[in-house]
mmCIF file of C-alpha atoms and ligand atoms in Angstrom:
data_model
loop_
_atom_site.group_PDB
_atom_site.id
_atom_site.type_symbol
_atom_site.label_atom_id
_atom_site.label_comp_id
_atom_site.label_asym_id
_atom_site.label_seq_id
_atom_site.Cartn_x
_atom_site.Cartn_y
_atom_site.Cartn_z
ATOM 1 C CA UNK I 14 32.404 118.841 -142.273
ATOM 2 C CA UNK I 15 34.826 119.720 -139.062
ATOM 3 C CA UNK I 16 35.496 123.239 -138.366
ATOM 4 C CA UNK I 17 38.920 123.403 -137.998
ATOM 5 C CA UNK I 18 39.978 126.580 -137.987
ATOM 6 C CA UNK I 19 37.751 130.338 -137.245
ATOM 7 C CA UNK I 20 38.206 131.263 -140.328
ATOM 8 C CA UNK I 21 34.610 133.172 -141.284
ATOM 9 C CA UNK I 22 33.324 133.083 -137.774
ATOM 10 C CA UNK I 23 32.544 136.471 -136.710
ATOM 11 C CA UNK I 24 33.133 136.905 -132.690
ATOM 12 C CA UNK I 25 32.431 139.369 -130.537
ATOM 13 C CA UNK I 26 34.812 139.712 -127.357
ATOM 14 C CA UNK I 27 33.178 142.329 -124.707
ATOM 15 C CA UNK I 28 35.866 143.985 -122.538
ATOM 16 C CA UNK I 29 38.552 143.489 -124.470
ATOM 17 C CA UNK I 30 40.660 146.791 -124.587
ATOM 18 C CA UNK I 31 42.035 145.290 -121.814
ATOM 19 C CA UNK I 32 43.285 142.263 -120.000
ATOM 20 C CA UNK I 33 41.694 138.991 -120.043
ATOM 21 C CA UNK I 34 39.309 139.707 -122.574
ATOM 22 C CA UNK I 35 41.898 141.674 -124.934
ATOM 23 C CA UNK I 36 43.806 138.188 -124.760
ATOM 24 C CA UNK I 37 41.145 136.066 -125.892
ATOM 25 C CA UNK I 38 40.716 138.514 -128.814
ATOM 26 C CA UNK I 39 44.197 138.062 -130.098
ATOM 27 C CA UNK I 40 43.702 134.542 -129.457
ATOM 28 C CA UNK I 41 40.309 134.239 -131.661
ATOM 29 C CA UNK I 42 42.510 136.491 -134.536
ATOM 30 C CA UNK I 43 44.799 134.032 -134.678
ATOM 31 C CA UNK I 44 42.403 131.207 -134.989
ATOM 32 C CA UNK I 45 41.595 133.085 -138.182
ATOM 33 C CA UNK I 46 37.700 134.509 -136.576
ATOM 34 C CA UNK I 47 36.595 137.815 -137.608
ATOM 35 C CA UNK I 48 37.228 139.570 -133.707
ATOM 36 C CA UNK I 49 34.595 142.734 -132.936
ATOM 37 C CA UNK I 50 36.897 144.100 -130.047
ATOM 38 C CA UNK I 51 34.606 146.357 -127.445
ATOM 39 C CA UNK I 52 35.768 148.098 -124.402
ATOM 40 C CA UNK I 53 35.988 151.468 -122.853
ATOM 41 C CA UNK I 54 39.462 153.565 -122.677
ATOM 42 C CA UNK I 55 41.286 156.231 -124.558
ATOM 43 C CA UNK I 56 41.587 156.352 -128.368
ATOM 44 C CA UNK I 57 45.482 155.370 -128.104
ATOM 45 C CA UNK I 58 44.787 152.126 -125.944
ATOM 46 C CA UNK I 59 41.719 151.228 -128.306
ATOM 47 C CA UNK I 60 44.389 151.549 -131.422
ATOM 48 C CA UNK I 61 47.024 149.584 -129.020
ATOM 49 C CA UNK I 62 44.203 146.787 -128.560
ATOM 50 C CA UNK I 63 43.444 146.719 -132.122
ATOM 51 C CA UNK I 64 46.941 146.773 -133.194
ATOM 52 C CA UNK I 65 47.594 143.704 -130.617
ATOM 53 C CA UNK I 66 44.451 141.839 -131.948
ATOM 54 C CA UNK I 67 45.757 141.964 -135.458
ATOM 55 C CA UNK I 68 46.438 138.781 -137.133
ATOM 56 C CA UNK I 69 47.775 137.771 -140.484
ATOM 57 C CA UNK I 70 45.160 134.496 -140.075
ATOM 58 C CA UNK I 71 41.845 137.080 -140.225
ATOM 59 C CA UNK I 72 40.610 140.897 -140.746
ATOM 60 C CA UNK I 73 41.686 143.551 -138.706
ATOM 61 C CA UNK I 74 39.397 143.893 -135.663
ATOM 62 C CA UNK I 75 36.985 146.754 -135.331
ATOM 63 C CA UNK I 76 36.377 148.326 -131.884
ATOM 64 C CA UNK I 77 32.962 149.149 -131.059
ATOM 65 C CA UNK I 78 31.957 151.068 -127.893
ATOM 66 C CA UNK I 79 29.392 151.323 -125.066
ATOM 67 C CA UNK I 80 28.980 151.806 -121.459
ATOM 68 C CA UNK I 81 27.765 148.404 -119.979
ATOM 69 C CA UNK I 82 26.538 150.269 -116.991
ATOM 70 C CA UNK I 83 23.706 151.424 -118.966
ATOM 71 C CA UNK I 84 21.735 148.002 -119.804
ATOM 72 C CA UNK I 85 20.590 149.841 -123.596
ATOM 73 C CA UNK I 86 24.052 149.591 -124.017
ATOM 74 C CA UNK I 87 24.554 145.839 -123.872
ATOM 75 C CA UNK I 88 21.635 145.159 -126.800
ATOM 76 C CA UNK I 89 22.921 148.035 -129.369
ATOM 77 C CA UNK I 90 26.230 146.348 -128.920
ATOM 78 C CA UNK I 91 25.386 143.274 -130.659
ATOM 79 C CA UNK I 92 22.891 144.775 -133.158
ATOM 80 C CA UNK I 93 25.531 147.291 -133.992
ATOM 81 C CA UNK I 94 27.716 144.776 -134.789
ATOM 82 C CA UNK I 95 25.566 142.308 -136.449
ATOM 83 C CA UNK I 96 24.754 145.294 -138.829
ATOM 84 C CA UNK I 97 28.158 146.399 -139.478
ATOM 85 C CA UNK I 98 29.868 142.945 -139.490
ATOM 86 C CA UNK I 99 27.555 140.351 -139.429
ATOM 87 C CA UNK I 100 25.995 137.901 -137.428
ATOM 88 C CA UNK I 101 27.567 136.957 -134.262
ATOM 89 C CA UNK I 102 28.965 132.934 -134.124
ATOM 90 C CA UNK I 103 31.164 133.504 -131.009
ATOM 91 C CA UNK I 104 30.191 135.813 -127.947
ATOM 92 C CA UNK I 105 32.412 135.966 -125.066
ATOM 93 C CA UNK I 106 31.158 138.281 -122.498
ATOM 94 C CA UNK I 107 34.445 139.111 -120.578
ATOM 95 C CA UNK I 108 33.878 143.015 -119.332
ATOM 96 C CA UNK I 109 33.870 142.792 -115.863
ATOM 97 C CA UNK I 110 34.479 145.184 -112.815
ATOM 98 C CA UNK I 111 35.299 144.892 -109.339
ATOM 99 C CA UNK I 112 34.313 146.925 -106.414
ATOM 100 C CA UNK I 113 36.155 146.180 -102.470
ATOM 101 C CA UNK I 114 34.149 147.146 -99.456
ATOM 102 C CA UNK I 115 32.253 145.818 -96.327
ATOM 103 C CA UNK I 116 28.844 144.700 -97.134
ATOM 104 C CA UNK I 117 27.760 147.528 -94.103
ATOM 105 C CA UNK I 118 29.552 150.280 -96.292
ATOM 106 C CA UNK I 119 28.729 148.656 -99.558
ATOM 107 C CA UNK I 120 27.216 151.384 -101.961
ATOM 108 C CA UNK I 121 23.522 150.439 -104.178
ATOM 109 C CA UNK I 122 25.665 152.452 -106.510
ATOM 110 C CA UNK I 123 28.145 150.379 -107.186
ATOM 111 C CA UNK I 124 26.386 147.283 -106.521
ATOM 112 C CA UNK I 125 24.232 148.098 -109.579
ATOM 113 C CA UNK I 126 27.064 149.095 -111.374
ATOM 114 C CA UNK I 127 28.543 145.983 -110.577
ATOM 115 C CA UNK I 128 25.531 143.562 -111.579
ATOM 116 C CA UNK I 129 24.857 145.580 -114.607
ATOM 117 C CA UNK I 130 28.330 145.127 -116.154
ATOM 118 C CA UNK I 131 29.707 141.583 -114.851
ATOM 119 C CA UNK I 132 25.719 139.992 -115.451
ATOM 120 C CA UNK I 133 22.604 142.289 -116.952
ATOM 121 C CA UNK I 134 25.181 142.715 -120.170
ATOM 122 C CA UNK I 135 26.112 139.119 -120.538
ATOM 123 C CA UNK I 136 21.999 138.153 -120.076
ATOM 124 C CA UNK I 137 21.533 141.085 -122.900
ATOM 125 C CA UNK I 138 24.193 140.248 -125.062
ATOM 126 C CA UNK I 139 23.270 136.234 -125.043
ATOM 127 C CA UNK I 140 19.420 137.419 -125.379
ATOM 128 C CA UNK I 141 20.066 139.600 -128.686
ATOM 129 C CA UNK I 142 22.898 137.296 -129.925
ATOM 130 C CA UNK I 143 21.278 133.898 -129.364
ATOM 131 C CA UNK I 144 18.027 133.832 -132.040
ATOM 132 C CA UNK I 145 20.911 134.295 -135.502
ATOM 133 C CA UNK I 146 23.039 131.220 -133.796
ATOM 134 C CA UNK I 147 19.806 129.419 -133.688
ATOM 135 C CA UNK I 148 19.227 129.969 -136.718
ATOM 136 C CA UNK I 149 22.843 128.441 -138.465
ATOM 137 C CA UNK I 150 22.763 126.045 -135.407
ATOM 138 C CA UNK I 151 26.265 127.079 -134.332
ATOM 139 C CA UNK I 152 27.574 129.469 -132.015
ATOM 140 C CA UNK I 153 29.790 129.468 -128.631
ATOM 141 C CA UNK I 154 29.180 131.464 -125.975
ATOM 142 C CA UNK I 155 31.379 131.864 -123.176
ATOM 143 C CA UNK I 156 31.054 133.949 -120.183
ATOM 144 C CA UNK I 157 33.892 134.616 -118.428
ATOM 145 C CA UNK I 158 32.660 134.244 -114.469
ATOM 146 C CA UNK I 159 35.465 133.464 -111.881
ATOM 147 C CA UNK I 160 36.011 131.436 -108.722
ATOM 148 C CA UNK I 161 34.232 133.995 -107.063
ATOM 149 C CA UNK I 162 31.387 132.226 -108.708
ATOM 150 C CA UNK I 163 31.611 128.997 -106.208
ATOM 151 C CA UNK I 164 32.573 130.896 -102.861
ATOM 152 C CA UNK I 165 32.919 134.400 -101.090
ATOM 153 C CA UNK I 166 35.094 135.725 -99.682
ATOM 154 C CA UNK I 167 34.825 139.265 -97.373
ATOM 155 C CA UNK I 168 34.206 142.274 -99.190
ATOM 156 C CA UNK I 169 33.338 141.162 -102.619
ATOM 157 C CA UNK I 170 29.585 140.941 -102.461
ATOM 158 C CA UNK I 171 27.964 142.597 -105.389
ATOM 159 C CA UNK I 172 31.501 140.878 -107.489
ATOM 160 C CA UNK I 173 30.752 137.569 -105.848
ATOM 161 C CA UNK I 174 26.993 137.465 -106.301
ATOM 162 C CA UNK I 175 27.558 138.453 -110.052
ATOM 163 C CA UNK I 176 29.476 135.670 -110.841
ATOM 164 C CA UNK I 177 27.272 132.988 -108.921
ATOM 165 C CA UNK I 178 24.445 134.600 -111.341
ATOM 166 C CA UNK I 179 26.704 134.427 -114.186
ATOM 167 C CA UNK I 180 27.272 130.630 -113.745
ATOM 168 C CA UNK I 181 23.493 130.329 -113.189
ATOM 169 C CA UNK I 182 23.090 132.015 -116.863
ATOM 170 C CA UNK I 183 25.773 130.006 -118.146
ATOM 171 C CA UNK I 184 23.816 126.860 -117.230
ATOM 172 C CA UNK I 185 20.035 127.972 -118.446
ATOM 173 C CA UNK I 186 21.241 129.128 -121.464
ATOM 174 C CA UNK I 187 23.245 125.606 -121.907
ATOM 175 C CA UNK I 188 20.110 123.923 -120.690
ATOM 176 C CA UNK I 189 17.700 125.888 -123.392
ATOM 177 C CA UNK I 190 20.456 125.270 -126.505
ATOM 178 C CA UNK I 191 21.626 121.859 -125.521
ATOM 179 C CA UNK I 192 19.563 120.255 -128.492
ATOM 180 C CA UNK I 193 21.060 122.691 -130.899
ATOM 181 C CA UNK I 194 24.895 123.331 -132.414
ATOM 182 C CA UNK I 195 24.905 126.144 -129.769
ATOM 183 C CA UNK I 196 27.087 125.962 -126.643
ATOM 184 C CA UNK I 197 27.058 127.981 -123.554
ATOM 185 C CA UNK I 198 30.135 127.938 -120.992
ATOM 186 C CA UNK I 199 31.758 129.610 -118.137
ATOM 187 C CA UNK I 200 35.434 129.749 -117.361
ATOM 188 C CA UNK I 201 36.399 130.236 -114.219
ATOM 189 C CA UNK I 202 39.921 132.348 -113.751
ATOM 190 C CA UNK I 203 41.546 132.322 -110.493
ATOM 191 C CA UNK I 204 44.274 135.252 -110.140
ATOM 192 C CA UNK I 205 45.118 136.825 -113.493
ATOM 193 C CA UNK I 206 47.580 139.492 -113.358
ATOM 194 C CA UNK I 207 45.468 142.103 -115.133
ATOM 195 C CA UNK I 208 44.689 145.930 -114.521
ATOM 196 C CA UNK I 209 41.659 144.563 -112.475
ATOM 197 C CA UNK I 210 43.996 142.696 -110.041
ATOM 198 C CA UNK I 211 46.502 145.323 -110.197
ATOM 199 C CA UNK I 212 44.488 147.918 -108.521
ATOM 200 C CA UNK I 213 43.813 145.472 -106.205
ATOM 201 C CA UNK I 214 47.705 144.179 -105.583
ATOM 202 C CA UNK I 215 48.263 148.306 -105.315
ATOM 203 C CA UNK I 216 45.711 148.934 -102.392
ATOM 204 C CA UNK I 217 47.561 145.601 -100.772
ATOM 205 C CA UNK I 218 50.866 147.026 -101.279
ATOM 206 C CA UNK I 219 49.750 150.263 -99.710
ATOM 207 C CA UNK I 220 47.643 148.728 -96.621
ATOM 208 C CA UNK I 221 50.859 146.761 -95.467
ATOM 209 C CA UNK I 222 53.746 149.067 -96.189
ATOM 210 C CA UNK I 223 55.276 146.408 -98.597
ATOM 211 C CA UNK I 224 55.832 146.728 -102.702
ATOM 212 C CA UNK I 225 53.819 145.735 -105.287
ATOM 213 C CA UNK I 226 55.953 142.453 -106.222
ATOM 214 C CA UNK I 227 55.767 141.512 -102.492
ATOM 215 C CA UNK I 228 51.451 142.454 -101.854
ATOM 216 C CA UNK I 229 51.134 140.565 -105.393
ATOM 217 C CA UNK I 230 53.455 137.045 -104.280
ATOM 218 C CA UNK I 231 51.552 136.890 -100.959
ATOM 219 C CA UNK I 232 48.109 137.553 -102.674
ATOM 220 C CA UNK I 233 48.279 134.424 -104.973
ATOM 221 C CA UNK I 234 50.125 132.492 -102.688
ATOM 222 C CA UNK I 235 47.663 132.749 -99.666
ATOM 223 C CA UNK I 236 45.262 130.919 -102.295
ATOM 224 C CA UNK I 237 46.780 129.239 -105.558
ATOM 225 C CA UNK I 238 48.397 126.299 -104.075
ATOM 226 C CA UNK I 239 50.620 126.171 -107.110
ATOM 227 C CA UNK I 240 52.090 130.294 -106.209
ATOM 228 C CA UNK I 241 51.519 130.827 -109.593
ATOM 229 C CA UNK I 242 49.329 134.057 -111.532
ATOM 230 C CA UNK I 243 46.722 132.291 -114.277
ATOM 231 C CA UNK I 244 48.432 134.235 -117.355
ATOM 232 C CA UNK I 245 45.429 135.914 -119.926
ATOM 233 C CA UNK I 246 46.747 133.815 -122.492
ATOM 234 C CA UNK I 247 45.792 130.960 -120.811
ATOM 235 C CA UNK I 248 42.324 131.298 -120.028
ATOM 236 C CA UNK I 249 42.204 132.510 -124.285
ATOM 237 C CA UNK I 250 43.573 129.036 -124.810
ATOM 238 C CA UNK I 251 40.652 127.602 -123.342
ATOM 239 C CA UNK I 252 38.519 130.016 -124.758
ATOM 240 C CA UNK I 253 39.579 128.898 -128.204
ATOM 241 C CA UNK I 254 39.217 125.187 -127.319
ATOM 242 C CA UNK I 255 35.362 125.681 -126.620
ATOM 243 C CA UNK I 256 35.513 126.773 -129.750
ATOM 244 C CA UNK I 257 36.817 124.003 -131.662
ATOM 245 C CA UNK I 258 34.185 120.744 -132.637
ATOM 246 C CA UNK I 259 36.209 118.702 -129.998
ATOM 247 C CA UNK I 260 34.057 120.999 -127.311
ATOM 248 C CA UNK I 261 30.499 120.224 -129.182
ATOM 249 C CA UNK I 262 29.283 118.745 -126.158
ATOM 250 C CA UNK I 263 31.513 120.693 -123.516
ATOM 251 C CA UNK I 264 27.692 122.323 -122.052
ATOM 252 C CA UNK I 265 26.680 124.218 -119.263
ATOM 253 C CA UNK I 266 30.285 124.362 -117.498
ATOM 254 C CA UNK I 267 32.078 126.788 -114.947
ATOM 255 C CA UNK I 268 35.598 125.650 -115.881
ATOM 256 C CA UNK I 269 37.877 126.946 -113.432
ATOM 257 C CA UNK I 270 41.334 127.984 -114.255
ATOM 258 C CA UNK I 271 43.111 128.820 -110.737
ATOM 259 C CA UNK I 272 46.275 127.230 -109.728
ATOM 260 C CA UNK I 273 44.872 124.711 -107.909
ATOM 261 C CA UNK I 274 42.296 126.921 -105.881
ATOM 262 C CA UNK I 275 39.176 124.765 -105.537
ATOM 263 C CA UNK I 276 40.981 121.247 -105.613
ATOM 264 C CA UNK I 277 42.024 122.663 -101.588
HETATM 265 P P1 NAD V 28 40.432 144.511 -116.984
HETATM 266 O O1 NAD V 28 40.132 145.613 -116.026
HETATM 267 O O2 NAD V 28 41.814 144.351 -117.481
HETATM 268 O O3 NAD V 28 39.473 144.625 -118.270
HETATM 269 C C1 NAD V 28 38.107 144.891 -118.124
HETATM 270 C C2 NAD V 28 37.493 145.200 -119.473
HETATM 271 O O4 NAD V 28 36.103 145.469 -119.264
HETATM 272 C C3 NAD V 28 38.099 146.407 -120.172
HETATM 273 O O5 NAD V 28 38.131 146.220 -121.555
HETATM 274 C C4 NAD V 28 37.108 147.515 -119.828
HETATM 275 O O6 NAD V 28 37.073 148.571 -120.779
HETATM 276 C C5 NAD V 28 35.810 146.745 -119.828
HETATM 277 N N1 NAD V 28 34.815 147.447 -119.022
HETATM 278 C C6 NAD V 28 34.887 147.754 -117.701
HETATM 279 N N2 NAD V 28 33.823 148.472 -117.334
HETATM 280 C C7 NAD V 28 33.047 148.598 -118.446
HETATM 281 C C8 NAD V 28 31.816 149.251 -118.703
HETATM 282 N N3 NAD V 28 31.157 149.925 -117.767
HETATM 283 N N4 NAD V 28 31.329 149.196 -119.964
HETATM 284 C C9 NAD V 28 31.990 148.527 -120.930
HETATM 285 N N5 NAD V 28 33.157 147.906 -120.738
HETATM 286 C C10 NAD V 28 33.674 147.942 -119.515
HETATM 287 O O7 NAD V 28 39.903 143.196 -116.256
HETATM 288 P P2 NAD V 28 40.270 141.643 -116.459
HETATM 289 O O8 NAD V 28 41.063 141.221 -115.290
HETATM 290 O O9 NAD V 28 40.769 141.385 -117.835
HETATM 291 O O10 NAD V 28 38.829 140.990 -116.277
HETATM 292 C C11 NAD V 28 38.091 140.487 -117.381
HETATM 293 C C12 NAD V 28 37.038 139.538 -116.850
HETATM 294 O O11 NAD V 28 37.667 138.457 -116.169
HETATM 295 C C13 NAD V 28 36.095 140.200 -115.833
HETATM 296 O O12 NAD V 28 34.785 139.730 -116.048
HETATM 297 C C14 NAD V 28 36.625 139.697 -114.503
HETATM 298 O O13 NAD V 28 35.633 139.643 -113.520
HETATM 299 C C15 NAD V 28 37.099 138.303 -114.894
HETATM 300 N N6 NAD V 28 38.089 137.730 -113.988
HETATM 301 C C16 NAD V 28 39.281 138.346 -113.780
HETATM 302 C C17 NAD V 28 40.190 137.771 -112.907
HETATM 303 C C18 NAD V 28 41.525 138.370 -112.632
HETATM 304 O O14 NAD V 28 42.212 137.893 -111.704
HETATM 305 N N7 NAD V 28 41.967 139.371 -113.384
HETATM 306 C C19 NAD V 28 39.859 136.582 -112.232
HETATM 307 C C20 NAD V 28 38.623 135.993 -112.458
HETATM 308 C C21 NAD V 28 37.739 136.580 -113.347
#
């Protein structure tokens, strides 16, 4: 029988008191899934992210926490949920952070803060998660990576190198399921007008002297030929696609979503 809607899949959306990932959450709602929201912040944007991920089609989400800096973190995640709410059909691993400096000034600090949230969680998360989805032969995993994850660019190394790891994951995992009902796939976001991008646009804005509208127009024009910001609700709209029995044998992927970015 087809799978048509979410209705009585249970997912679990890391990062998503914010952003990209809180978009795919609302999106998964509305499919009718049973959404685990997780993310760090204050108690009023955790009830705001709840509140937003609340859908007449499914439960209303719980948020579960945990600092994905601290690789114990990633593992409890998942087994706290699977105790509370079930056994996990749909893991999206979007929590991601972003750290800006010259490799010569580049902190081991943040570097392994970097690798431990945007790659050791997703390898933890799929690790713990995997063995139930094995077990019902079903489940979609989706890691969102970026188009940092085909080139660099200056600056960006432990971000960059993160994401090329991520898309490596993406593919073993896809190449150890790809006999089973269990996919594994990347998507690959360009410029998404999110807090991560905003800190970014604000550092621009305050480098050149110019405001934020202007530092964010020339940022995605200098490289989305179409001058256009992805919008979260777009990549979520993928997301939920990979999740529908028309993506069975969508496997091992690194879709990207960016404006045009890597046609160039
Ligand atoms: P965001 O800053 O809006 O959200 C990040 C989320 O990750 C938040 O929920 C935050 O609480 C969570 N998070 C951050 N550090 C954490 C930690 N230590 N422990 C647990 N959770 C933590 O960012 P976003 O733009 O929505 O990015 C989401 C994902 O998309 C990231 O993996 C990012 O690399 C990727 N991405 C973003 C863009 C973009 O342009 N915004 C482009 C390509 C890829």
């Amino acid at each position: 029988m087809l799978h048509t809607s979410l209705e009585g899949r249970v997912a679990l959306v890391t990062g998503s008191t914010s952003g990209i990932g809180l978009a795919i959450a609302q999106r998964l709602a509305q499919d009718g899934a049973t959404v685990c929201l997780h993310g760090l912040g204050e108690a009023a944007q955790i009830e705001a992210a709840i509140s937003a991920a609340t859908s007449q089609m499914g439960p209303r989400p719980r948020h579960f926490g945990g600092n994905l800096t601290e690789p114990a973190a990633a593992t409890s995640l998942v087994e706290e949920v699977e105790e509370t709410v079930g056994s996990i059909d749909i893991l999206v691993n979007s929590a991601g952070i972003q750290h800006v400096s010259p490799i010569t000034e580049f902190s081991l600090e943040r570097w392994n803060a970097v690798l431990a949230v945007n790659l050791t969680a997703a390898f933890l998360t799929i690790q713990r998660a995997l063995p139930a989805m094995l077990k019902r032969n079903w489940g979609r995993v989706i890691n969102i990576a970026s188009v940092s994850g085909y080139f660099g660019v200056p600056h960006k190394a432990a971000y960059a190198a993160s994401k090329h790891g991520l898309l490596g994951l993406t593919k073993v995992v896809s190449s150890e399921t790809a006999r089973t009902g269990v996919t594994c796939n990347a998507v690959c976001p360009g410029w998404v007008l999110t807090p991560l991008v905003e800190r970014q646009i604000e550092a621009r804005a305050a480098r050149d002297g110019v405001s934020f509208e202007t530092a964010g127009t020339e940022l995605v024009s200098a490289s989305h030929p179409s001058g256009q910001f992805v919008k979260p609700e777009q990549v979520a709209g993928l997301v939920s696609f990979l999740c529908t029995p028309d993506a069975d044998e969508v496997r091992g992927v690194g879709w990207n979503m960016d404006g045009g970015r890597l046609a160039r």
